[in-house]
Coordinates of C-alpha atoms in Angstrom, one line a residue:
M485 CA 0.1 0.0 0.0
P486 CA 1.7 3.4 -1.1
I487 CA 2.1 5.9 1.2
R488 CA 0.1 8.5 2.1
L489 CA 0.9 10.3 5.3
S490 CA 2.4 13.8 4.0
Q491 CA -1.2 14.2 1.4
D492 CA 1.9 15.2 -1.3
A493 CA 2.1 13.2 -4.4
D494 CA 5.8 13.9 -4.3
A495 CA 6.8 13.7 -0.8
D496 CA 4.8 10.6 -0.2
A497 CA 6.5 9.1 -3.3
L498 CA 9.7 9.5 -0.9
L499 CA 8.4 8.2 2.1
D500 CA 7.1 5.1 0.2
R501 CA 11.0 4.7 -1.9
D502 CA 13.1 5.6 1.3
P503 CA 12.8 3.6 4.5
F504 CA 15.2 6.4 6.1
A505 CA 13.2 9.5 4.8
L506 CA 10.1 7.3 6.4
L507 CA 12.3 7.3 9.7
V508 CA 13.5 11.2 9.7
G509 CA 9.2 12.6 8.5
M510 CA 8.6 10.4 12.5
L511 CA 10.8 11.8 14.4
L512 CA 9.6 15.7 12.7
D513 CA 6.0 14.4 14.2
Q514 CA 6.1 16.1 16.8
Q515 CA 4.9 19.9 17.5
F516 CA 3.5 20.6 13.8
P517 CA 0.8 18.9 11.4
M518 CA 1.0 16.3 10.3
E519 CA 1.4 16.6 7.1
R520 CA 4.1 18.9 6.9
A521 CA 6.0 16.5 9.2
F522 CA 6.4 14.1 6.6
A523 CA 6.4 16.3 3.8
G524 CA 9.6 17.4 5.6
P525 CA 12.0 15.2 4.2
A526 CA 10.8 15.9 0.2
L527 CA 12.2 19.5 1.6
L528 CA 15.3 18.4 2.6
A529 CA 16.0 16.2 -0.4
Q530 CA 15.4 18.8 -2.6
R531 CA 17.3 21.5 -0.6
L532 CA 20.2 19.4 -0.6
G533 CA 19.2 18.3 -4.0
R534 CA 19.1 14.6 -3.8
T535 CA 16.4 12.6 -4.8
E536 CA 16.5 10.5 -1.2
L537 CA 17.8 11.3 2.3
D538 CA 21.1 9.6 2.5
P539 CA 22.3 9.1 6.2
R540 CA 26.0 9.5 6.4
E541 CA 25.3 12.6 4.1
L542 CA 23.8 14.1 6.8
A543 CA 25.4 12.4 9.7
S544 CA 28.7 14.4 7.8
Y545 CA 26.5 17.3 6.9
D546 CA 28.3 20.9 9.0
P547 CA 25.8 22.1 11.7
A548 CA 25.2 25.5 11.2
A549 CA 24.5 24.9 7.4
L550 CA 21.9 22.0 8.3
V551 CA 20.4 24.2 10.0
E552 CA 19.7 27.1 8.0
I553 CA 18.6 24.3 5.4
F554 CA 15.9 23.8 7.7
R555 CA 15.0 27.1 8.7
G556 CA 14.2 27.6 4.6
P557 CA 11.6 29.2 4.1
P558 CA 9.6 27.6 4.0
A559 CA 10.7 26.1 7.6
V560 CA 10.9 21.8 7.4
H561 CA 9.8 22.1 11.1
R562 CA 8.9 24.7 13.3
Y563 CA 11.8 24.3 15.2
P564 CA 14.2 24.8 12.7
G565 CA 17.4 24.5 15.5
S566 CA 16.9 21.6 17.0
M567 CA 15.2 18.9 15.0
A568 CA 18.1 19.4 12.8
G569 CA 20.1 18.2 15.4
R570 CA 17.8 15.5 15.7
V571 CA 18.0 14.6 12.6
Q572 CA 21.6 14.3 12.5
A573 CA 21.9 12.7 15.3
L574 CA 19.5 10.5 14.0
A575 CA 21.4 9.7 10.3
A576 CA 24.9 9.1 12.8
A577 CA 22.9 6.6 15.0
V578 CA 21.6 5.0 11.8
V579 CA 25.5 5.0 10.4
D580 CA 27.2 3.7 13.9
Q581 CA 24.4 1.1 14.6
Y582 CA 23.0 -0.5 11.2
D583 CA 25.4 1.0 8.1
G584 CA 23.9 3.5 6.9
D585 CA 20.3 0.9 6.1
V586 CA 17.9 1.5 8.0
T587 CA 15.9 -1.3 6.7
L588 CA 19.2 -3.5 8.8
M589 CA 17.3 -2.1 12.1
W590 CA 14.2 -4.9 11.1
R591 CA 15.8 -7.2 8.4
D592 CA 16.3 -10.1 11.7
V593 CA 14.7 -8.7 14.3
Q594 CA 12.8 -12.2 16.3
D595 CA 9.7 -10.8 17.3
G596 CA 8.1 -7.6 18.0
H597 CA 9.6 -6.8 21.2
E598 CA 13.1 -6.6 19.6
L599 CA 11.2 -3.8 16.9
F600 CA 10.3 -2.0 19.1
G601 CA 13.7 -1.7 21.7
R602 CA 16.0 -0.6 18.4
I603 CA 13.6 1.9 17.5
A604 CA 13.2 3.2 21.2
A605 CA 17.4 3.1 21.2
L606 CA 16.9 5.7 18.6
P607 CA 17.9 9.8 18.9
G608 CA 14.9 11.3 19.7
F609 CA 12.0 8.1 19.6
G610 CA 10.6 7.7 23.4
K611 CA 7.9 5.3 24.3
Q612 CA 5.1 6.5 22.6
K613 CA 6.6 7.6 19.5
A614 CA 8.6 4.0 18.7
Q615 CA 5.7 2.1 19.5
I616 CA 3.2 4.2 16.3
F617 CA 6.4 3.4 14.4
T618 CA 6.8 -0.2 14.9
A619 CA 2.5 -0.2 14.2
L620 CA 2.9 2.1 11.0
L621 CA 6.5 -0.4 10.4
G622 CA 3.6 -3.5 10.5
K623 CA 0.5 -2.0 9.5
Q624 CA 2.0 -0.1 6.1
R625 CA 5.3 -1.5 5.4
G626 CA 4.9 -5.7 5.7
V627 CA 7.4 -6.0 9.1
T628 CA 5.9 -8.3 10.8
P629 CA 8.0 -10.3 13.5
P630 CA 6.0 -12.7 16.3
G631 CA 4.2 -9.6 18.3
W632 CA 4.4 -6.3 16.9
R633 CA 1.1 -5.8 17.4
E634 CA 1.4 -6.4 21.3
A635 CA 4.4 -4.4 20.9
A636 CA 3.3 -1.8 19.5
G637 CA 0.9 -1.9 21.8
S638 CA -2.9 0.2 21.8
Y639 CA -1.4 2.3 18.4
G640 CA -1.0 -2.0 17.1
D641 CA -4.3 -2.6 17.0
D642 CA -6.2 -3.5 14.1
G643 CA -8.9 -0.9 12.4
S644 CA -7.9 2.0 15.3
Y645 CA -7.8 5.6 13.9
R646 CA -5.0 6.2 16.9
S647 CA -2.2 7.4 14.5
V648 CA -0.3 8.3 11.8
A649 CA 0.2 3.8 11.5
D650 CA -3.8 4.4 10.2
V651 CA -3.7 6.8 7.7
V652 CA -3.3 5.9 4.5
D653 CA -5.9 8.5 3.4
P654 CA -7.7 11.7 3.3
D655 CA -10.8 9.8 5.1
S656 CA -8.2 8.3 7.8
L657 CA -6.3 11.2 8.4
V658 CA -10.2 12.5 9.2
R659 CA -11.1 10.2 11.0
V660 CA -6.8 10.1 13.2
R661 CA -7.2 13.9 13.8
E662 CA -10.6 13.4 15.5
F663 CA -9.7 10.4 17.6
K664 CA -6.6 13.1 18.4
Q665 CA -9.2 15.7 19.3
A666 CA -11.2 13.6 21.4
A667 CA -8.4 12.5 23.4
K668 CA -7.2 15.8 24.1
A669 CA -10.7 16.9 25.5
A670 CA -11.1 13.8 27.6
A671 CA -7.7 14.5 28.9
K672 CA -8.5 18.0 30.1
S673 CA -11.8 16.7 31.4
G674 CA -10.1 13.7 33.4
V675 CA -12.8 11.1 30.7
A676 CA -10.9 7.9 29.0
P677 CA -11.5 8.8 25.9
A678 CA -13.5 6.3 23.0
K679 CA -11.5 2.8 22.4
G680 CA -10.1 5.0 18.6

């Protein structure tokens, strides 16, 4: 199934063919609209004059110059300085731990717990982000080691609309937004949201 996270054909095509770009999009998906976060890798690649993102290039890029690339306009993220540093740290981790090939992170995992652990160990990936990316890999990329749904927590639930892992078209994007808005409202009121 083709990726539809940015809702932009060219940006989604990059996410579809470049697993590292998808990982970068997941990293950028915080305190920023989801579509713009997942369009960020394409904007970054374009400014670097590339058709895909190279972890080695990003890991060794001059940090100040990378911040300027993130600033734009338009900005790759609303926090260009800190996110440029986080992307560079992520790229360095992929180079150091997986020889620059992000697919090695999941190619030989024994189970979902190991997959989740590898993702959670990445810079910028806490428990929730690692669960969502585990769910995204399982639901949309065919990375389904035994126990992946359990490792993804509620984000792995079949038929849910909780996160980017469930966005496959404009309608599902609306449903995920509705779930998140209901969850925020429930958190403010102290009432648990309906299962999404």
